[in-house]
PDB file of C-alpha atoms in Angstrom:
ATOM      1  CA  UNK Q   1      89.736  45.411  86.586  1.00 80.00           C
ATOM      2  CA  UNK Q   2      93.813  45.965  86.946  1.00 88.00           C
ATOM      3  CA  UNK Q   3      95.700  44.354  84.117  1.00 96.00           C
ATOM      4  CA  UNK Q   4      99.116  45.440  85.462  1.00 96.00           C
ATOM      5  CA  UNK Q   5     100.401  42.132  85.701  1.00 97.00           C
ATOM      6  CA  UNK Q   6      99.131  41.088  82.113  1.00 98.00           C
ATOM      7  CA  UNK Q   7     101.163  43.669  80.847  1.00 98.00           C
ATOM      8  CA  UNK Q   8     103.912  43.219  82.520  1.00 98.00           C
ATOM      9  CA  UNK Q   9     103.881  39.696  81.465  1.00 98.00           C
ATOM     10  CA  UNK Q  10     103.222  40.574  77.883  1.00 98.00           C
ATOM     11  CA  UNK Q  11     106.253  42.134  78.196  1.00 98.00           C
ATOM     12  CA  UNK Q  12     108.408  39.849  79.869  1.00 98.00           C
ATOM     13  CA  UNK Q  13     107.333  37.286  77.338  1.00 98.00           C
ATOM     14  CA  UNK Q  14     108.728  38.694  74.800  1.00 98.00           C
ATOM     15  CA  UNK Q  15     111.902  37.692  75.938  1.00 98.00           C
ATOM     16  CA  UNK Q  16     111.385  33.932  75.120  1.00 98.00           C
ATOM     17  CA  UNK Q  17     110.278  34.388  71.526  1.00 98.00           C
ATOM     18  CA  UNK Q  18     112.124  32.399  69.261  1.00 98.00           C
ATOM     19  CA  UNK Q  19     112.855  34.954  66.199  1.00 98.00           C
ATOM     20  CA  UNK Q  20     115.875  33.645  64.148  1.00 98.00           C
ATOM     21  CA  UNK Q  21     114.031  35.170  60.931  1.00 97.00           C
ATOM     22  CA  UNK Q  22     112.386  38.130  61.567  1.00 97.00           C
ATOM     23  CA  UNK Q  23     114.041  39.256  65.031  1.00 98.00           C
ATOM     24  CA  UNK Q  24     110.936  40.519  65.884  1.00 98.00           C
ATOM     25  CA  UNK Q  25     110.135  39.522  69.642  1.00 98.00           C
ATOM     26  CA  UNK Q  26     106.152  39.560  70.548  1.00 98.00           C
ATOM     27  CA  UNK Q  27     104.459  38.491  73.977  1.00 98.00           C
ATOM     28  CA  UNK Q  28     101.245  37.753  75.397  1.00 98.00           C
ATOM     29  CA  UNK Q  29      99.362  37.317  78.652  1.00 98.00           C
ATOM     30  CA  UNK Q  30      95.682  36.250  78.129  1.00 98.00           C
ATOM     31  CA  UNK Q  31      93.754  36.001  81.282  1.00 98.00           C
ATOM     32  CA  UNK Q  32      90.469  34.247  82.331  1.00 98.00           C
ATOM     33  CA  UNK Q  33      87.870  35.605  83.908  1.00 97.00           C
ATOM     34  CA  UNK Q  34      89.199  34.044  86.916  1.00 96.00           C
ATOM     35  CA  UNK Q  35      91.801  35.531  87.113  1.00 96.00           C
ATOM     36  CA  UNK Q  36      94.794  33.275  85.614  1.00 97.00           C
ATOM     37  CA  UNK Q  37      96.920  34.105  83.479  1.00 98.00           C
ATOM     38  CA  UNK Q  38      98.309  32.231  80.498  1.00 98.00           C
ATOM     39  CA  UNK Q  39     101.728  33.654  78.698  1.00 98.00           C
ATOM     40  CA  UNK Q  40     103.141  32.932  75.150  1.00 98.00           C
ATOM     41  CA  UNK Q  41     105.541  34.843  72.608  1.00 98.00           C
ATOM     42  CA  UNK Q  42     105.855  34.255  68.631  1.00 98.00           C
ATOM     43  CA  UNK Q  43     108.193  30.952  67.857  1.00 98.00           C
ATOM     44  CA  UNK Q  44     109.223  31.337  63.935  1.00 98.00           C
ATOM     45  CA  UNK Q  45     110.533  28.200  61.693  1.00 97.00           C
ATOM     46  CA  UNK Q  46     112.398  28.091  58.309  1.00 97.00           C
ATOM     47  CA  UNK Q  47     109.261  27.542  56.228  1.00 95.00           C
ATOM     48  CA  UNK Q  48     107.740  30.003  58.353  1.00 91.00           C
ATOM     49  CA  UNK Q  49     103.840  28.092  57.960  1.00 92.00           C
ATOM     50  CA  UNK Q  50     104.614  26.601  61.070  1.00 94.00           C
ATOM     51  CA  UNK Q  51     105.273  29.962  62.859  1.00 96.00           C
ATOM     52  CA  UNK Q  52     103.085  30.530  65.676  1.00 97.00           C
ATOM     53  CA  UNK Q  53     102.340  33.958  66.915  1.00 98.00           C
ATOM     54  CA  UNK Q  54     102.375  34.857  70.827  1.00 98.00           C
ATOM     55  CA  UNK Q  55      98.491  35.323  71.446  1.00 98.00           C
ATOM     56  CA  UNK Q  56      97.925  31.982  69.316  1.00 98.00           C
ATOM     57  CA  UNK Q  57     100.428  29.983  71.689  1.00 98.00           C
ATOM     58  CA  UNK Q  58      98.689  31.655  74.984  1.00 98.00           C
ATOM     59  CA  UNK Q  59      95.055  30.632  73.828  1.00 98.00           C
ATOM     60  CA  UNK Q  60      96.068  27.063  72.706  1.00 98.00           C
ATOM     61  CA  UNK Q  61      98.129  26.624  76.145  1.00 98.00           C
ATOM     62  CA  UNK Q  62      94.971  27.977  78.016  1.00 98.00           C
ATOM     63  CA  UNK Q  63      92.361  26.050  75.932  1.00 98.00           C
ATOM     64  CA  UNK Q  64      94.788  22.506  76.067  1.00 98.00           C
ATOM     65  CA  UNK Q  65      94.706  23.060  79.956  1.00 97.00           C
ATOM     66  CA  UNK Q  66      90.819  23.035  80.291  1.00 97.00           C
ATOM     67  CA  UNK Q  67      90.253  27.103  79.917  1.00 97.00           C
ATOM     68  CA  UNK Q  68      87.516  28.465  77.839  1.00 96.00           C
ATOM     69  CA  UNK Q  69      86.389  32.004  79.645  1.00 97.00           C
ATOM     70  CA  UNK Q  70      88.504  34.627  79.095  1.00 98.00           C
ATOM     71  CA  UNK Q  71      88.346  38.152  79.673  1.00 98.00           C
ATOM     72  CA  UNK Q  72      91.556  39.936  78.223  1.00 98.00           C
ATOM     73  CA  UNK Q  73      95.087  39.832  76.885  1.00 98.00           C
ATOM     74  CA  UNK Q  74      97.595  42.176  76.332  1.00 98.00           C
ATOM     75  CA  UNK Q  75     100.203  42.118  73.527  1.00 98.00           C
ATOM     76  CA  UNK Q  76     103.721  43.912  73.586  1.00 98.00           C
ATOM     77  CA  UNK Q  77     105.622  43.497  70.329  1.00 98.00           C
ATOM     78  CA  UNK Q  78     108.754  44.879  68.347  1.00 98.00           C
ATOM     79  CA  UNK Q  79     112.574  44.589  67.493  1.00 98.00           C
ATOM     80  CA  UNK Q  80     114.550  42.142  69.580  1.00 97.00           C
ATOM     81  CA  UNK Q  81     116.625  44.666  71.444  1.00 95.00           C
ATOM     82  CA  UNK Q  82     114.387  47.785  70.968  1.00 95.00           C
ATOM     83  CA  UNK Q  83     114.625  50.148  73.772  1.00 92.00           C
ATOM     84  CA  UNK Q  84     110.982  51.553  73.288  1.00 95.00           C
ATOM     85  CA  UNK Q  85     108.089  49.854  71.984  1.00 97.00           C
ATOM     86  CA  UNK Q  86     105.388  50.722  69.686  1.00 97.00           C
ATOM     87  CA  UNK Q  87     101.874  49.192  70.114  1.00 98.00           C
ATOM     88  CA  UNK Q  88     101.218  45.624  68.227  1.00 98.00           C
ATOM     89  CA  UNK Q  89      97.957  44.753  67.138  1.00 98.00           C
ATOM     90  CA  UNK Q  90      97.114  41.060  66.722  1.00 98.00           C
ATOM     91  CA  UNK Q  91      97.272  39.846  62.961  1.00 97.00           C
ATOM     92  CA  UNK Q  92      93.853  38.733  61.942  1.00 96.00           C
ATOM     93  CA  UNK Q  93      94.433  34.852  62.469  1.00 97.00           C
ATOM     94  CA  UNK Q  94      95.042  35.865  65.957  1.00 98.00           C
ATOM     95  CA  UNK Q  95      91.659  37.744  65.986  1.00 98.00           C
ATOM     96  CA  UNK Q  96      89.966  34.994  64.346  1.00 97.00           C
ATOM     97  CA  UNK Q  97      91.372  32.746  67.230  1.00 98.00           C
ATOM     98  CA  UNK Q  98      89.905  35.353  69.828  1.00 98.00           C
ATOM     99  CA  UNK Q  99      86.870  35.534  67.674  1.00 97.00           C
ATOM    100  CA  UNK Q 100      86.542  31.425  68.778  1.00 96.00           C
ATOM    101  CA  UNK Q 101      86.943  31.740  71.865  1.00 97.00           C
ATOM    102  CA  UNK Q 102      85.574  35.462  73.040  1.00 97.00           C
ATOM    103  CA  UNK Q 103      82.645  37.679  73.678  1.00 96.00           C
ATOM    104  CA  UNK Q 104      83.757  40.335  70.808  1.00 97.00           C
ATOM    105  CA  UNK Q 105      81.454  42.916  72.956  1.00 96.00           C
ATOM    106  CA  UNK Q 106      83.670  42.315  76.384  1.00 98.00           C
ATOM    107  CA  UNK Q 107      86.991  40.822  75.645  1.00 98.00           C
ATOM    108  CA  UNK Q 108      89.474  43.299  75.921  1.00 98.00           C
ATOM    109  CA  UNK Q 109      92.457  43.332  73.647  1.00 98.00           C
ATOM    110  CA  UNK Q 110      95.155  45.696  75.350  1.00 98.00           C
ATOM    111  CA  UNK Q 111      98.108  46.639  72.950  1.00 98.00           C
ATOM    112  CA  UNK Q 112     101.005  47.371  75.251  1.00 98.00           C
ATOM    113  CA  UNK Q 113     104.447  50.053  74.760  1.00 98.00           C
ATOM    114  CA  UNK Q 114     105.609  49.776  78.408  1.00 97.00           C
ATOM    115  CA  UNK Q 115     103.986  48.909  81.751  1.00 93.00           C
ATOM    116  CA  UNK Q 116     102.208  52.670  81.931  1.00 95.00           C
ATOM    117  CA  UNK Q 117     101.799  52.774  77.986  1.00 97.00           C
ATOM    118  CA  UNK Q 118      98.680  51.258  76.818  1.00 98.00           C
ATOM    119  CA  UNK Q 119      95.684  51.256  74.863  1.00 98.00           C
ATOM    120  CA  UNK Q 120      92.839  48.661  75.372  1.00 98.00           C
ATOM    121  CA  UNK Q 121      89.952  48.192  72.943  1.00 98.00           C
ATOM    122  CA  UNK Q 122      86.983  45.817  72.520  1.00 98.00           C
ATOM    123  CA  UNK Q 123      87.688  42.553  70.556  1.00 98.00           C
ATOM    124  CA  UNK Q 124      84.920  43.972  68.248  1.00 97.00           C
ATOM    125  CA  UNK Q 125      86.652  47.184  67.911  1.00 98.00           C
ATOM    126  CA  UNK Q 126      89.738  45.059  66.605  1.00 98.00           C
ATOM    127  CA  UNK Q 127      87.599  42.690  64.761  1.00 96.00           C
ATOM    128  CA  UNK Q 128      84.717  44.403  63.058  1.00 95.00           C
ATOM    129  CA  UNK Q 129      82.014  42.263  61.286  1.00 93.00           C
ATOM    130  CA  UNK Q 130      83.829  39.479  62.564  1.00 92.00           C
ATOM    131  CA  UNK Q 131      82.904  35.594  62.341  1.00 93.00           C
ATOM    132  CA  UNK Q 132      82.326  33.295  64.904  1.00 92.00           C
ATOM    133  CA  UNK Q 133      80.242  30.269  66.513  1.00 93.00           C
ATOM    134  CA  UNK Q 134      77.657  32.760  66.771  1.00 91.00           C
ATOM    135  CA  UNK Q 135      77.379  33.251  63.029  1.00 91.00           C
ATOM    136  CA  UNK Q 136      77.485  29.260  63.088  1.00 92.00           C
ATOM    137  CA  UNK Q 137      74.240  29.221  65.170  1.00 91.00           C
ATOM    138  CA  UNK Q 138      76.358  27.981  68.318  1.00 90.00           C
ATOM    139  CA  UNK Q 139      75.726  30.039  71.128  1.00 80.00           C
ATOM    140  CA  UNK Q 140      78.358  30.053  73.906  1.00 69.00           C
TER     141      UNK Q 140
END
């Protein structure tokens, strides 16, 4: 499957994060297996609790729309400003969420440093030994 799109939206999400505290500007494009795509970026706060990464705020605008089946997402991340990119793993609440939602075996997590810089991996391969509804004897 082509995932240009996802990361160029990845990207071009990053330009909405709201960063006051860290200046530290991440995006995400999480698409079902359908085909649409859902965007976020990182939104920080004061107390910084309430912060909400990128892939977090794609998944819960995906899942509050009716989505469940997903087959990737792809993550750009760094400095506000930066001029090149390094690759940005998700932290592990992010996996966790993934872990939720997710076949760990086919969900591919695609860290992004431009549009022809990439590396894409397994959820599994990000997560190993992870838990999810499978562990709670829920089958999805």
């Amino acid at each position: 499957m082509d995932f240009s799109e996802l990361r160029r939206e990845a990207l071009r999400m990053r330009s909405f994060s709201y960063v006051p505290y860290s200046n530290f500007c991440v995006g995400a494009a999480l698409m079902t297996k359908d085909g649409r795509i859902y965007t976020g970026c990182n939104i920080e706060n004061a107390s910084y609790t309430p912060t909400n990464c990128a892939e977090r705020t794609a998944f819960f605008k995906a899942v509050s729309e009716g989505e469940m089946d997903f087959c990737a997402i792809a993550i750009a991340g760094g400095p506000k400003g930066a001029e090149e990119l390094d690759y940005c793993p998700p932290c592990g609440v992010c996996r966790q969420v993934m872990m939720e939602f997710c076949d760990p075996k086919t969900f591919q997590v695609i860290l992004v440093k431009s549009e022809d810089e990439y590396k894409t991996y397994t959820l599994e391969e990000v997560m190993p030994l992870g838990f999810g509804p499978i562990d709670m004897g829920i089958e999805k």
